[in-house]
């Protein structure tokens, strides 16, 4: 749970009190938000449990004041699997709304429902409307909303995955621009909520398109294909003065650190500069380096290194062959590879064959 969520709860409580309402009304306001977020959690569970059916694990679910995010270890690349995973979330909200609707009718008859339409109407009726609104909002055909994924998976049945993503992202950005425009219709009092959604969607769509382009051009490639082979390494016994010389005399920023033949860590530029300021140039590299960076073997899939680099704090991964250091891999390096690959517009195999 994100800490801002607690701020939101407190804010709602005091907003009610501040508007001359009693503690009971304030508590009800908070209870409503909690119930709503329970629905958001169930929505995310809809995605996570459907993904599990396809053997995709969910790393965590984060609750933000604007909604939930389920972090799947990967997105399914099979369009029909992605379709079901994406649909499962909004479907949960529709089911919740249906169950609450039946409950409400059973408990209070149709009268209870029409009361809910008016502001401050009953709790359950409001929850039904909000669940339906959640489902509708999430089905907007724009990344990073579920509807964007639904749209892509439908497009991907007829065309290549990258192309489908590109088109879905364009449609999403078109909608974002429309939202942005609508938010300013009420000039000079633009609707901040719409404007926020517009930005959110615009950036989300762009990121998704980029991600897919990068991972798809990496498909089938190994670390060996993209690794840096001209680089300097440092010894654990070297002083920072030696590291500074290595940093200045090349464009390299991070250095693998060896003890004998064994890779024992990575010295990053930031750590080096920080340690210099704190302890001077005579400190040993061994006491400043990061010892927790993962090693990758050159025969591993490039995609896996990319995932590690994106998640880990290490900006460089040493590459080994039978335990010996043979290269390095960084995000910039992978980005360069993708740029070259895109420019050539060849299949990865062709480029690999020439290299
Ligand atoms: Zn969702």
CSV table of N, CA and C and ligand atoms in Angstrom, one decimal, residues 43-44 47 86 89-90 138 146, ligand 1:
chain,number,residue,atom,x,y,z
A,43,UNK,N,-10.2,-6.4,-8.4
A,43,UNK,CA,-10.0,-6.2,-9.9
A,43,UNK,C,-8.6,-6.7,-10.2
A,44,UNK,N,-7.6,-6.3,-9.4
A,44,UNK,CA,-6.2,-6.7,-9.7
A,44,UNK,C,-6.1,-8.2,-9.5
A,47,UNK,N,-6.9,-10.0,-12.6
A,47,UNK,CA,-5.8,-10.1,-13.6
A,47,UNK,C,-4.8,-11.2,-13.1
A,86,UNK,N,-6.5,-9.3,-19.5
A,86,UNK,CA,-6.9,-7.9,-19.5
A,86,UNK,C,-8.4,-7.8,-19.1
A,89,UNK,N,-10.0,-8.2,-15.1
A,89,UNK,CA,-10.1,-7.1,-14.1
A,89,UNK,C,-11.4,-6.4,-14.2
A,90,UNK,N,-11.7,-5.8,-15.3
A,90,UNK,CA,-13.0,-5.1,-15.4
A,90,UNK,C,-14.2,-6.0,-15.2
A,138,UNK,N,-11.7,1.5,-17.2
A,138,UNK,CA,-10.6,0.6,-17.5
A,138,UNK,C,-10.7,0.0,-18.9
A,146,UNK,N,-6.7,-1.4,-19.2
A,146,UNK,CA,-6.9,-2.8,-19.7
A,146,UNK,C,-7.5,-2.8,-21.1
B,1,LIG,ZN1,-7.1,-3.7,-14.7
